[in-house]
mmCIF file of C-alpha atoms and ligand atoms in Angstrom:
data_model
loop_
_atom_site.group_PDB
_atom_site.id
_atom_site.type_symbol
_atom_site.label_atom_id
_atom_site.label_comp_id
_atom_site.label_asym_id
_atom_site.label_seq_id
_atom_site.Cartn_x
_atom_site.Cartn_y
_atom_site.Cartn_z
ATOM 1 C CA MET A 1 6.917 2.736 19.378
ATOM 2 C CA LEU A 2 9.081 1.777 16.422
ATOM 3 C CA HIS A 3 12.636 0.654 16.936
ATOM 4 C CA THR A 4 13.956 3.147 14.410
ATOM 5 C CA ALA A 5 15.777 6.459 14.651
ATOM 6 C CA ASN A 6 14.088 9.557 13.249
ATOM 7 C CA ALA A 7 15.846 12.171 11.124
ATOM 8 C CA GLN A 8 16.527 14.467 14.090
ATOM 9 C CA GLN A 9 18.061 11.664 16.167
ATOM 10 C CA ILE A 10 20.319 10.770 13.232
ATOM 11 C CA ARG A 11 21.325 14.439 12.862
ATOM 12 C CA ASP A 12 21.969 14.689 16.617
ATOM 13 C CA GLY A 13 24.474 11.853 16.347
ATOM 14 C CA LEU A 14 22.452 9.439 18.465
ATOM 15 C CA VAL A 15 23.062 6.549 16.095
ATOM 16 C CA THR A 16 26.794 7.007 15.720
ATOM 17 C CA ASP A 17 29.273 4.516 17.171
ATOM 18 C CA VAL A 18 30.233 5.571 20.674
ATOM 19 C CA TYR A 19 33.952 5.547 19.896
ATOM 20 C CA PHE A 20 33.455 8.492 17.554
ATOM 21 C CA GLU A 21 31.633 10.366 20.322
ATOM 22 C CA ARG A 22 34.507 9.572 22.685
ATOM 23 C CA THR A 23 37.051 10.697 20.089
ATOM 24 C CA ARG A 24 35.163 13.957 19.826
ATOM 25 C CA LYS A 25 35.161 14.349 23.600
ATOM 26 C CA ILE A 26 38.917 13.712 23.853
ATOM 27 C CA LEU A 27 39.817 16.065 20.986
ATOM 28 C CA LYS A 28 37.629 18.806 22.446
ATOM 29 C CA ALA A 29 39.120 18.341 25.940
ATOM 30 C CA LYS A 30 42.616 18.599 24.455
ATOM 31 C CA GLY A 31 41.714 21.572 22.281
ATOM 32 C CA ILE A 32 42.601 19.718 19.068
ATOM 33 C CA ASP A 33 40.535 20.478 15.993
ATOM 34 C CA LYS A 34 42.493 19.661 12.869
ATOM 35 C CA ASP A 35 41.737 20.194 9.223
ATOM 36 C CA VAL A 36 41.387 16.777 7.569
ATOM 37 C CA ARG A 37 40.405 15.128 4.336
ATOM 38 C CA ALA A 38 38.574 11.829 4.535
ATOM 39 C CA GLU A 39 37.674 9.583 1.625
ATOM 40 C CA PHE A 40 35.026 6.907 1.241
ATOM 41 C CA MET A 41 35.688 3.810 -0.812
ATOM 42 C CA THR A 42 35.367 0.049 -0.808
ATOM 43 C CA LYS A 43 38.276 -2.395 -0.887
ATOM 44 C CA GLY A 44 36.164 -5.123 -2.453
ATOM 45 C CA LEU A 45 32.655 -6.028 -3.547
ATOM 46 C CA PRO A 46 30.416 -8.769 -2.150
ATOM 47 C CA ALA A 47 29.548 -12.035 -3.884
ATOM 48 C CA ASN A 48 32.226 -11.650 -6.589
ATOM 49 C CA TRP A 49 30.365 -8.716 -8.096
ATOM 50 C CA PRO A 50 32.633 -7.089 -10.694
ATOM 51 C CA TRP A 51 31.045 -3.655 -10.215
ATOM 52 C CA ALA A 52 28.541 -1.786 -8.047
ATOM 53 C CA VAL A 53 26.162 1.159 -8.364
ATOM 54 C CA PHE A 54 26.968 4.071 -6.064
ATOM 55 C CA ALA A 55 23.808 5.294 -4.298
ATOM 56 C CA GLY A 56 22.733 7.152 -1.174
ATOM 57 C CA VAL A 57 24.024 10.531 -2.345
ATOM 58 C CA GLU A 58 20.829 12.452 -1.647
ATOM 59 C CA GLU A 59 20.724 11.408 2.007
ATOM 60 C CA CYS A 60 24.429 12.225 2.476
ATOM 61 C CA VAL A 61 23.825 15.671 1.017
ATOM 62 C CA SER A 62 20.816 16.268 3.268
ATOM 63 C CA LEU A 63 23.091 15.760 6.275
ATOM 64 C CA LEU A 64 26.304 17.357 4.977
ATOM 65 C CA LYS A 65 24.758 20.509 3.555
ATOM 66 C CA ASP A 66 24.338 21.921 7.061
ATOM 67 C CA LEU A 67 27.998 21.396 7.965
ATOM 68 C CA PRO A 68 30.934 23.746 7.233
ATOM 69 C CA VAL A 69 32.674 21.231 4.934
ATOM 70 C CA GLU A 70 33.714 20.840 1.308
ATOM 71 C CA VAL A 71 32.511 17.674 -0.367
ATOM 72 C CA ARG A 72 33.588 16.061 -3.622
ATOM 73 C CA MET A 73 31.381 13.199 -4.690
ATOM 74 C CA MET A 74 30.597 10.935 -7.605
ATOM 75 C CA LYS A 75 27.213 11.329 -9.280
ATOM 76 C CA GLU A 76 24.569 9.068 -7.822
ATOM 77 C CA GLY A 77 24.223 6.002 -10.040
ATOM 78 C CA THR A 78 27.882 5.931 -11.110
ATOM 79 C CA ILE A 79 29.081 2.376 -11.673
ATOM 80 C CA ILE A 80 32.142 1.860 -9.512
ATOM 81 C CA GLY A 81 34.762 -0.715 -8.735
ATOM 82 C CA PRO A 82 36.900 -1.422 -5.654
ATOM 83 C CA ASP A 83 39.571 1.098 -4.624
ATOM 84 C CA GLN A 84 37.790 4.023 -6.299
ATOM 85 C CA PRO A 85 37.025 6.855 -3.856
ATOM 86 C CA VAL A 86 33.350 7.814 -4.211
ATOM 87 C CA MET A 87 33.302 10.773 -1.816
ATOM 88 C CA GLU A 88 35.789 13.055 -0.105
ATOM 89 C CA ILE A 89 35.027 15.375 2.800
ATOM 90 C CA HIS A 90 37.359 18.229 3.668
ATOM 91 C CA GLY A 91 36.887 20.213 6.854
ATOM 92 C CA LYS A 92 37.536 20.323 10.582
ATOM 93 C CA TYR A 93 37.332 16.784 11.946
ATOM 94 C CA LEU A 94 35.112 17.879 14.814
ATOM 95 C CA ASP A 95 32.582 19.197 12.319
ATOM 96 C CA PHE A 96 31.924 15.889 10.597
ATOM 97 C CA GLY A 97 33.869 12.993 12.189
ATOM 98 C CA ARG A 98 30.970 11.888 14.351
ATOM 99 C CA TYR A 99 28.884 11.200 11.234
ATOM 100 C CA GLU A 100 31.134 8.422 9.934
ATOM 101 C CA THR A 101 28.686 5.705 11.015
ATOM 102 C CA THR A 102 25.738 7.626 9.597
ATOM 103 C CA LEU A 103 27.247 8.455 6.197
ATOM 104 C CA LEU A 104 28.463 4.897 5.708
ATOM 105 C CA GLY A 105 25.005 3.627 6.638
ATOM 106 C CA PHE A 106 23.494 5.876 3.961
ATOM 107 C CA ILE A 107 25.730 4.676 1.137
ATOM 108 C CA CYS A 108 26.466 1.029 2.049
ATOM 109 C CA GLN A 109 22.857 -0.181 2.052
ATOM 110 C CA ALA A 110 21.589 2.075 -0.740
ATOM 111 C CA SER A 111 24.446 1.018 -3.028
ATOM 112 C CA GLY A 112 23.882 -2.676 -2.289
ATOM 113 C CA ILE A 113 20.201 -2.451 -3.229
ATOM 114 C CA ALA A 114 20.848 -0.334 -6.328
ATOM 115 C CA THR A 115 23.555 -2.762 -7.447
ATOM 116 C CA MET A 116 21.340 -5.827 -7.142
ATOM 117 C CA ALA A 117 18.532 -4.028 -8.967
ATOM 118 C CA ALA A 118 21.004 -3.176 -11.729
ATOM 119 C CA ARG A 119 22.121 -6.810 -11.902
ATOM 120 C CA CYS A 120 18.511 -7.959 -12.273
ATOM 121 C CA ARG A 121 17.937 -5.222 -14.880
ATOM 122 C CA LYS A 122 20.962 -6.456 -16.830
ATOM 123 C CA ALA A 123 19.864 -10.096 -16.576
ATOM 124 C CA ALA A 124 16.288 -9.335 -17.681
ATOM 125 C CA GLU A 125 17.491 -7.398 -20.751
ATOM 126 C CA GLN A 126 14.448 -5.452 -22.012
ATOM 127 C CA ARG A 127 11.912 -7.335 -19.845
ATOM 128 C CA GLN A 128 10.191 -5.548 -16.960
ATOM 129 C CA VAL A 129 11.563 -5.864 -13.431
ATOM 130 C CA ILE A 130 9.387 -4.778 -10.502
ATOM 131 C CA SER A 131 10.587 -4.429 -6.897
ATOM 132 C CA PHE A 132 8.456 -6.637 -4.646
ATOM 133 C CA GLY A 133 10.738 -6.927 -1.617
ATOM 134 C CA ALA A 134 9.499 -4.231 0.768
ATOM 135 C CA ARG A 135 8.005 -6.920 3.018
ATOM 136 C CA ARG A 136 11.421 -8.417 3.687
ATOM 137 C CA MET A 137 12.736 -5.285 5.389
ATOM 138 C CA HIS A 138 11.575 -3.050 8.204
ATOM 139 C CA PRO A 139 8.720 -0.885 6.902
ATOM 140 C CA ALA A 140 10.488 2.267 8.094
ATOM 141 C CA VAL A 141 13.089 1.748 5.361
ATOM 142 C CA ALA A 142 10.685 0.579 2.635
ATOM 143 C CA PRO A 143 10.855 3.935 0.781
ATOM 144 C CA LEU A 144 14.653 3.684 0.788
ATOM 145 C CA VAL A 145 14.526 0.118 -0.529
ATOM 146 C CA GLU A 146 12.112 1.107 -3.290
ATOM 147 C CA ARG A 147 13.998 4.251 -4.300
ATOM 148 C CA ASN A 148 17.276 2.431 -4.681
ATOM 149 C CA ALA A 149 15.630 -0.506 -6.451
ATOM 150 C CA TYR A 150 14.190 2.004 -8.915
ATOM 151 C CA ILE A 151 17.346 4.023 -9.539
ATOM 152 C CA GLY A 152 19.272 0.749 -9.951
ATOM 153 C CA GLY A 153 17.039 -0.102 -12.886
ATOM 154 C CA CYS A 154 13.723 -1.554 -11.698
ATOM 155 C CA ASP A 155 10.835 -0.389 -13.884
ATOM 156 C CA GLY A 156 8.417 -0.161 -10.998
ATOM 157 C CA VAL A 157 8.033 -0.570 -7.260
ATOM 158 C CA ALA A 158 5.176 -1.987 -5.223
ATOM 159 C CA VAL A 159 4.919 0.282 -2.191
ATOM 160 C CA GLY A 160 3.032 3.590 -2.450
ATOM 161 C CA LEU A 161 5.401 5.777 -0.434
ATOM 162 C CA GLY A 162 8.401 4.376 -2.282
ATOM 163 C CA ALA A 163 6.739 5.049 -5.621
ATOM 164 C CA SER A 164 5.849 8.633 -4.710
ATOM 165 C CA LEU A 165 9.426 9.247 -3.542
ATOM 166 C CA VAL A 166 10.651 8.511 -7.074
ATOM 167 C CA GLY A 167 7.668 10.103 -8.797
ATOM 168 C CA ILE A 168 5.940 7.059 -10.272
ATOM 169 C CA GLU A 169 2.736 5.059 -9.688
ATOM 170 C CA PRO A 170 3.115 1.903 -7.603
ATOM 171 C CA VAL A 171 2.807 -1.391 -9.498
ATOM 172 C CA GLY A 172 1.052 -4.549 -8.321
ATOM 173 C CA THR A 173 -0.782 -7.641 -9.501
ATOM 174 C CA MET A 174 -3.069 -9.543 -7.112
ATOM 175 C CA PRO A 175 -2.272 -11.535 -3.984
ATOM 176 C CA HIS A 176 -3.258 -15.115 -3.242
ATOM 177 C CA ALA A 177 -5.422 -13.651 -0.449
ATOM 178 C CA LEU A 178 -7.878 -12.116 -2.947
ATOM 179 C CA ILE A 179 -8.295 -15.409 -4.798
ATOM 180 C CA LEU A 180 -8.599 -17.524 -1.652
ATOM 181 C CA ILE A 181 -11.232 -15.212 -0.166
ATOM 182 C CA ILE A 182 -13.304 -14.927 -3.352
ATOM 183 C CA GLY A 183 -12.805 -18.638 -3.918
ATOM 184 C CA SER A 184 -12.065 -18.635 -7.646
ATOM 185 C CA THR A 185 -9.245 -17.275 -9.783
ATOM 186 C CA VAL A 186 -11.604 -16.290 -12.595
ATOM 187 C CA GLU A 187 -14.052 -14.539 -10.248
ATOM 188 C CA ALA A 188 -11.236 -12.741 -8.444
ATOM 189 C CA THR A 189 -9.801 -11.555 -11.771
ATOM 190 C CA ARG A 190 -13.250 -10.422 -12.946
ATOM 191 C CA ALA A 191 -13.728 -8.532 -9.673
ATOM 192 C CA PHE A 192 -10.338 -6.860 -10.118
ATOM 193 C CA ASN A 193 -11.321 -5.858 -13.637
ATOM 194 C CA GLU A 194 -14.627 -4.379 -12.428
ATOM 195 C CA VAL A 195 -13.353 -2.498 -9.401
ATOM 196 C CA ILE A 196 -9.824 -1.294 -10.110
ATOM 197 C CA GLU A 197 -9.171 1.818 -12.236
ATOM 198 C CA SER A 198 -8.848 0.965 -15.904
ATOM 199 C CA HIS A 199 -5.281 2.297 -16.311
ATOM 200 C CA VAL A 200 -4.004 -0.409 -13.930
ATOM 201 C CA LYS A 201 -2.795 -3.426 -15.876
ATOM 202 C CA ARG A 202 -4.776 -6.610 -15.241
ATOM 203 C CA VAL A 203 -2.366 -9.303 -14.105
ATOM 204 C CA SER A 204 -4.045 -12.483 -12.884
ATOM 205 C CA LEU A 205 -2.304 -14.800 -10.456
ATOM 206 C CA VAL A 206 -2.832 -18.289 -11.863
ATOM 207 C CA ASP A 207 -1.200 -20.731 -9.465
ATOM 208 C CA THR A 208 -3.615 -20.758 -6.517
ATOM 209 C CA PHE A 209 -5.959 -23.734 -7.052
ATOM 210 C CA ASN A 210 -5.277 -25.389 -10.373
ATOM 211 C CA ASP A 211 -2.601 -26.049 -12.887
ATOM 212 C CA GLU A 212 -1.157 -22.767 -14.208
ATOM 213 C CA LYS A 213 -1.955 -23.722 -17.799
ATOM 214 C CA ILE A 214 -5.672 -24.350 -17.099
ATOM 215 C CA GLU A 215 -6.082 -21.220 -14.977
ATOM 216 C CA ALA A 216 -4.244 -19.058 -17.498
ATOM 217 C CA LEU A 217 -6.698 -20.153 -20.208
ATOM 218 C CA ASN A 218 -9.667 -19.627 -17.876
ATOM 219 C CA VAL A 219 -8.748 -16.038 -17.046
ATOM 220 C CA ALA A 220 -7.768 -15.276 -20.655
ATOM 221 C CA LYS A 221 -11.208 -16.483 -21.777
ATOM 222 C CA ALA A 222 -12.919 -14.448 -19.051
ATOM 223 C CA LEU A 223 -11.098 -11.145 -19.663
ATOM 224 C CA GLY A 224 -10.025 -11.385 -23.303
ATOM 225 C CA GLN A 225 -8.183 -8.247 -24.415
ATOM 226 C CA ASP A 226 -8.437 -6.739 -20.917
ATOM 227 C CA LEU A 227 -5.982 -9.299 -19.540
ATOM 228 C CA TYR A 228 -2.435 -7.958 -19.620
ATOM 229 C CA ALA A 229 -0.562 -10.871 -18.074
ATOM 230 C CA VAL A 230 -0.760 -13.992 -15.955
ATOM 231 C CA ARG A 231 1.486 -14.231 -12.937
ATOM 232 C CA LEU A 232 3.187 -17.462 -11.955
ATOM 233 C CA ASP A 233 4.505 -17.287 -8.421
ATOM 234 C CA THR A 234 6.849 -19.283 -6.163
ATOM 235 C CA PRO A 235 8.684 -21.399 -8.735
ATOM 236 C CA GLY A 236 10.676 -22.943 -5.913
ATOM 237 C CA SER A 237 7.610 -24.499 -4.308
ATOM 238 C CA ARG A 238 6.764 -26.654 -7.313
ATOM 239 C CA ARG A 239 8.447 -29.733 -8.512
ATOM 240 C CA GLY A 240 9.599 -29.742 -12.069
ATOM 241 C CA ASP A 241 11.097 -27.353 -14.510
ATOM 242 C CA PHE A 242 9.622 -23.888 -14.380
ATOM 243 C CA ASN A 243 10.610 -23.203 -17.957
ATOM 244 C CA LYS A 244 8.506 -26.231 -18.949
ATOM 245 C CA ILE A 245 5.471 -24.838 -17.111
ATOM 246 C CA MET A 246 5.919 -21.460 -18.802
ATOM 247 C CA GLU A 247 6.434 -23.087 -22.172
ATOM 248 C CA GLU A 248 3.132 -24.947 -21.804
ATOM 249 C CA VAL A 249 1.286 -21.827 -20.652
ATOM 250 C CA ARG A 250 2.702 -19.824 -23.569
ATOM 251 C CA TRP A 251 1.835 -22.526 -26.069
ATOM 252 C CA GLU A 252 -1.737 -22.957 -24.908
ATOM 253 C CA LEU A 253 -2.380 -19.193 -24.745
ATOM 254 C CA ASP A 254 -0.937 -18.599 -28.221
ATOM 255 C CA LEU A 255 -2.845 -21.518 -29.725
ATOM 256 C CA ARG A 256 -6.134 -19.980 -28.607
ATOM 257 C CA GLY A 257 -5.431 -16.434 -29.766
ATOM 258 C CA TYR A 258 -4.186 -14.998 -26.474
ATOM 259 C CA GLY A 259 -0.743 -14.080 -27.743
ATOM 260 C CA HIS A 260 -1.135 -10.638 -26.134
ATOM 261 C CA VAL A 261 -1.170 -12.131 -22.622
ATOM 262 C CA LYS A 262 2.248 -11.795 -21.059
ATOM 263 C CA ILE A 263 3.871 -14.064 -18.494
ATOM 264 C CA PHE A 264 4.847 -12.384 -15.238
ATOM 265 C CA LEU A 265 7.110 -14.406 -12.963
ATOM 266 C CA SER A 266 7.754 -13.922 -9.252
ATOM 267 C CA GLY A 267 8.853 -15.815 -6.171
ATOM 268 C CA GLY A 268 12.408 -16.002 -4.858
ATOM 269 C CA LEU A 269 14.029 -14.805 -8.076
ATOM 270 C CA ASP A 270 17.558 -13.514 -8.421
ATOM 271 C CA GLU A 271 19.621 -12.334 -11.387
ATOM 272 C CA TYR A 272 20.811 -15.841 -12.290
ATOM 273 C CA GLN A 273 17.303 -17.308 -12.311
ATOM 274 C CA ILE A 274 16.073 -14.376 -14.369
ATOM 275 C CA ARG A 275 18.624 -15.239 -17.032
ATOM 276 C CA GLN A 276 17.391 -18.835 -17.000
ATOM 277 C CA TYR A 277 13.743 -17.813 -17.442
ATOM 278 C CA ASN A 278 14.135 -15.141 -20.101
ATOM 279 C CA LYS A 279 13.014 -17.435 -22.890
ATOM 280 C CA PHE A 280 9.380 -17.450 -21.771
ATOM 281 C CA ALA A 281 8.975 -14.769 -19.095
ATOM 282 C CA ASP A 282 8.029 -11.216 -20.078
ATOM 283 C CA ALA A 283 8.286 -9.575 -16.665
ATOM 284 C CA TYR A 284 9.655 -10.279 -13.209
ATOM 285 C CA GLY A 285 8.740 -9.381 -9.658
ATOM 286 C CA VAL A 286 11.916 -9.519 -7.564
ATOM 287 C CA GLY A 287 11.753 -9.443 -3.779
ATOM 288 C CA THR A 288 14.371 -10.516 -1.265
ATOM 289 C CA ALA A 289 17.284 -10.530 -3.713
ATOM 290 C CA ILE A 290 16.952 -6.760 -4.143
ATOM 291 C CA SER A 291 15.530 -5.588 -0.812
ATOM 292 C CA ASN A 292 18.027 -7.639 1.203
ATOM 293 C CA ALA A 293 20.932 -7.278 -1.181
ATOM 294 C CA PRO A 294 24.416 -7.569 0.332
ATOM 295 C CA VAL A 295 25.687 -4.154 1.395
ATOM 296 C CA ILE A 296 28.718 -2.542 -0.201
ATOM 297 C CA ASP A 297 31.409 -2.298 2.479
ATOM 298 C CA PHE A 298 32.500 1.282 2.099
ATOM 299 C CA SER A 299 34.789 2.703 4.733
ATOM 300 C CA MET A 300 35.813 6.234 5.619
ATOM 301 C CA ASP A 301 39.518 6.913 5.947
ATOM 302 C CA ILE A 302 41.487 10.031 6.739
ATOM 303 C CA VAL A 303 44.002 10.663 3.948
ATOM 304 C CA GLU A 304 45.271 14.116 4.890
ATOM 305 C CA VAL A 305 45.756 16.020 8.169
ATOM 306 C CA GLU A 306 46.567 19.755 8.168
ATOM 307 C CA GLY A 307 47.473 19.568 4.489
ATOM 308 C CA GLN A 308 49.897 16.662 4.928
ATOM 309 C CA PRO A 309 49.155 13.319 3.231
ATOM 310 C CA VAL A 310 48.755 10.564 5.811
ATOM 311 C CA ALA A 311 46.995 7.191 5.866
ATOM 312 C CA LYS A 312 46.693 4.053 7.896
ATOM 313 C CA ARG A 313 48.521 0.933 6.717
ATOM 314 C CA GLY A 314 47.005 -0.505 3.565
ATOM 315 C CA LYS A 315 45.611 2.828 2.358
ATOM 316 C CA MET A 316 47.044 5.354 -0.033
ATOM 317 C CA SER A 317 47.372 8.847 1.417
ATOM 318 C CA GLY A 318 46.414 12.160 -0.098
ATOM 319 C CA SER A 319 43.509 13.599 -2.006
ATOM 320 C CA LYS A 320 42.805 11.780 -5.256
ATOM 321 C CA GLY A 321 41.258 12.270 -8.625
ATOM 322 C CA VAL A 322 39.201 9.449 -10.127
ATOM 323 C CA PHE A 323 39.229 9.726 -13.907
ATOM 324 C CA ARG A 324 37.225 7.578 -16.290
ATOM 325 C CA CYS A 325 37.210 7.245 -20.031
ATOM 326 C CA PRO A 326 33.658 7.862 -21.302
ATOM 327 C CA ASN A 327 34.156 5.401 -24.177
ATOM 328 C CA CYS A 328 35.642 2.295 -22.612
ATOM 329 C CA PHE A 329 35.209 3.093 -18.875
ATOM 330 C CA GLU A 330 38.915 2.576 -18.145
ATOM 331 C CA THR A 331 39.357 4.187 -14.726
ATOM 332 C CA GLU A 332 42.501 5.731 -13.302
ATOM 333 C CA ILE A 333 43.168 7.043 -9.803
ATOM 334 C CA VAL A 334 45.846 9.712 -9.495
ATOM 335 C CA PRO A 335 47.027 12.189 -6.844
ATOM 336 C CA ILE A 336 44.820 15.271 -7.011
ATOM 337 C CA VAL A 337 47.644 17.429 -8.386
ATOM 338 C CA GLU A 338 48.168 15.182 -11.424
ATOM 339 C CA ARG A 339 46.261 14.899 -14.675
ATOM 340 C CA PRO A 340 45.264 11.492 -16.035
ATOM 341 C CA SER A 341 46.870 9.871 -19.046
ATOM 342 C CA ILE A 342 45.014 9.768 -22.368
ATOM 343 C CA CYS A 343 43.078 6.486 -22.547
ATOM 344 C CA LYS A 344 44.428 3.620 -24.640
ATOM 345 C CA CYS A 345 41.303 3.939 -26.791
ATOM 346 C CA GLY A 346 42.045 7.605 -27.432
ATOM 347 C CA GLY A 347 39.271 8.879 -25.134
ATOM 348 C CA ARG A 348 39.792 11.815 -22.787
ATOM 349 C CA LYS A 349 39.197 10.722 -19.193
ATOM 350 C CA VAL A 350 36.873 12.835 -17.055
ATOM 351 C CA GLU A 351 36.951 13.415 -13.292
ATOM 352 C CA LEU A 352 34.212 11.489 -11.457
ATOM 353 C CA LEU A 353 34.727 13.114 -8.048
ATOM 354 C CA LYS A 354 33.129 16.497 -8.554
ATOM 355 C CA ALA A 355 32.817 19.360 -6.061
ATOM 356 C CA LEU A 356 29.264 19.021 -4.766
ATOM 357 C CA LEU A 357 29.088 20.974 -1.517
ATOM 358 C CA SER A 358 30.997 24.001 -0.358
ATOM 359 C CA SER A 359 30.255 25.585 3.050
ATOM 360 C CA GLY A 360 26.662 24.456 2.986
ATOM 361 C CA LYS A 361 26.022 25.387 -0.659
ATOM 362 C CA ILE A 362 25.039 22.740 -3.186
ATOM 363 C CA LYS A 363 27.062 23.545 -6.286
ATOM 364 C CA LYS A 364 25.027 21.493 -8.726
ATOM 365 C CA ALA A 365 21.392 20.402 -8.364
ATOM 366 C CA LEU A 366 21.049 16.694 -7.650
ATOM 367 C CA ALA A 367 19.610 14.499 -10.390
ATOM 368 C CA LYS A 368 16.015 13.277 -10.125
ATOM 369 C CA PRO A 369 15.460 9.531 -9.537
ATOM 370 C CA LYS A 370 14.305 9.042 -13.131
ATOM 371 C CA GLU A 371 17.505 10.666 -14.457
ATOM 372 C CA ILE A 372 19.678 8.593 -12.110
ATOM 373 C CA ARG A 373 17.934 5.441 -13.312
ATOM 374 C CA GLU A 374 18.501 6.366 -16.970
ATOM 375 C CA PHE A 375 22.174 7.058 -16.187
ATOM 376 C CA VAL A 376 22.538 3.595 -14.594
ATOM 377 C CA VAL A 377 20.785 1.803 -17.453
ATOM 378 C CA LYS A 378 22.961 3.598 -20.024
ATOM 379 C CA GLN A 379 26.193 2.613 -18.252
ATOM 380 C CA LEU A 380 24.964 -0.990 -17.919
ATOM 381 C CA GLN A 381 25.282 -1.426 -21.689
ATOM 382 C CA LYS A 382 29.059 -1.523 -21.153
ATOM 383 C CA PHE A 383 29.081 -3.893 -18.167
ATOM 384 C CA GLU A 384 28.399 -7.613 -17.754
ATOM 385 C CA LEU A 385 27.090 -9.499 -14.687
HETATM 386 ZN ZN1 ZN B 1 38.979 4.484 -23.267
#
């Protein structure tokens, strides 16, 4: 048996913190069921990140749509900063309070993964980034990891179920296992070329037995135009400068007429290393940095009870509007009854927290993963790492 909760157990509140269950019990015993507004936001971002990508919306909606609540939420993929409410739930506390743990779990992890994917996307500029990190997390959440890696800006994902969730084909090269078992990089690459469907790109792993430069030339000679790329893995395990190794590989391939063969890099990469390797690398496989990205610490806070603004210390009370200028992304948070100012740049700010759910009805169809990804990539043009 797996040590994971299934959808029904999550819905039944079995993975909520017990103090919410006790709160529910006390309020019920006392006959108290108040109308509240609760907002979700983060006070700060991990690792000095200047921005984050808001994700996890679809799972929140799948839970909230069956509850008698009103929900305002940002679009999935919106780039956010600290102190910007991303979601507001309005309803009877007893109808949704017990799901605080669950809803935070949906958005905190998803947003962390999507943000790191977006950071790698930004660092790689137009080069390909593929999510390779499923193996670093529990397999039960691999589809979630892959979906959020994709919407954050990865071009492809490695795991089949994750790929089908976002409507793409999974992407992969070849593992060391294939080469070690066949006993030769060239023979393994030839076998791949013979057996695997022709639309799958041929990417040969060239660091198993010999120097990358020699193996790259060997497989290029063996496959010619069929070879799409050579993969160089685990830069950290080798002494020396990885850019030097890539420079040599590139030089030798080009000199012999294999300019079409791309260099695919993988092995312990993060956004900072990607930036360092952009000169020679054409594509990246990123694992742990994305799959195990720091989570975004969202919290849920009550900001209104029975129509009266109220908040704990350190929080601003009342329902809020989050307005952003579409030109310069200047963002302003105002009480819900107020309109925003005109942006310094002259742009007219638009409300990011839009009514999404009302008494179980979804007011606007959710965007498809591909559309969310395009939305993220477009916004990234205006943001730096
Ligand atoms: Zn502006």
